[in-house]
Amino acid sequence: MQRIITGLLLLLASTLAQANVKCPDAKVQMLYPTEEKTFIQLEGQNWQVLGFVGDDDLPTKMAIAQRAKQQSQPVELTFKNGHDKECLSRDDTSPVIKIKARKEKKNKD
């Protein structure tokens, strides 16, 4: 019995320790709302689900994405673990859990 409990605790700890996936910073190319969800496409990446209609945080994520697009700022999308790390695959089921506008990196010559 103790082995089972120890095994379950180790499984739970390893699940909690898994890090979220952050896609490479890129500029917002397009936003595409549908009846069920809103998609986002970043330059050089595939379409991803920004959020589902009815999600409490979708309006905030949309505002960040639209502002970043208008200001030509790159954004960073964060997904739950298991998502494609380069965001090259299309995923219609895993929504963005966090979107963060990033400052443009300036080249030093």
Phi, psi and omega in degrees: 000319181295325178296320180295314180297317179298317178298317178295320178295320177294320178297316178297316180296320180290327177293317180290333183281343182294131183277155173289161180260128176249123178283156178301144177301137177200160180281148179289121178269311182211151169240137183222098177278140174237184180293333185254327186205166176245130179260154175227141175233125176260153181304129178079004181235168181270172178296139177228160178274115176288321178178168179259147177304132181098345176295133181299327185267359181299315179301323178293315179297320178297317181298317179297315181295317180294318179296317179296321178295315180297323183266005180054042178261143173286158176232160175242126178258135178244134180236165174293157180304145180105350179281153177302118186293336180261354181058035179268340178269144176281135180227114182266002187242332184262110181280157173299132176265341178203138174234134183226126175287137181245153176281142178295131177281130180264137177283135176259116180258000000 
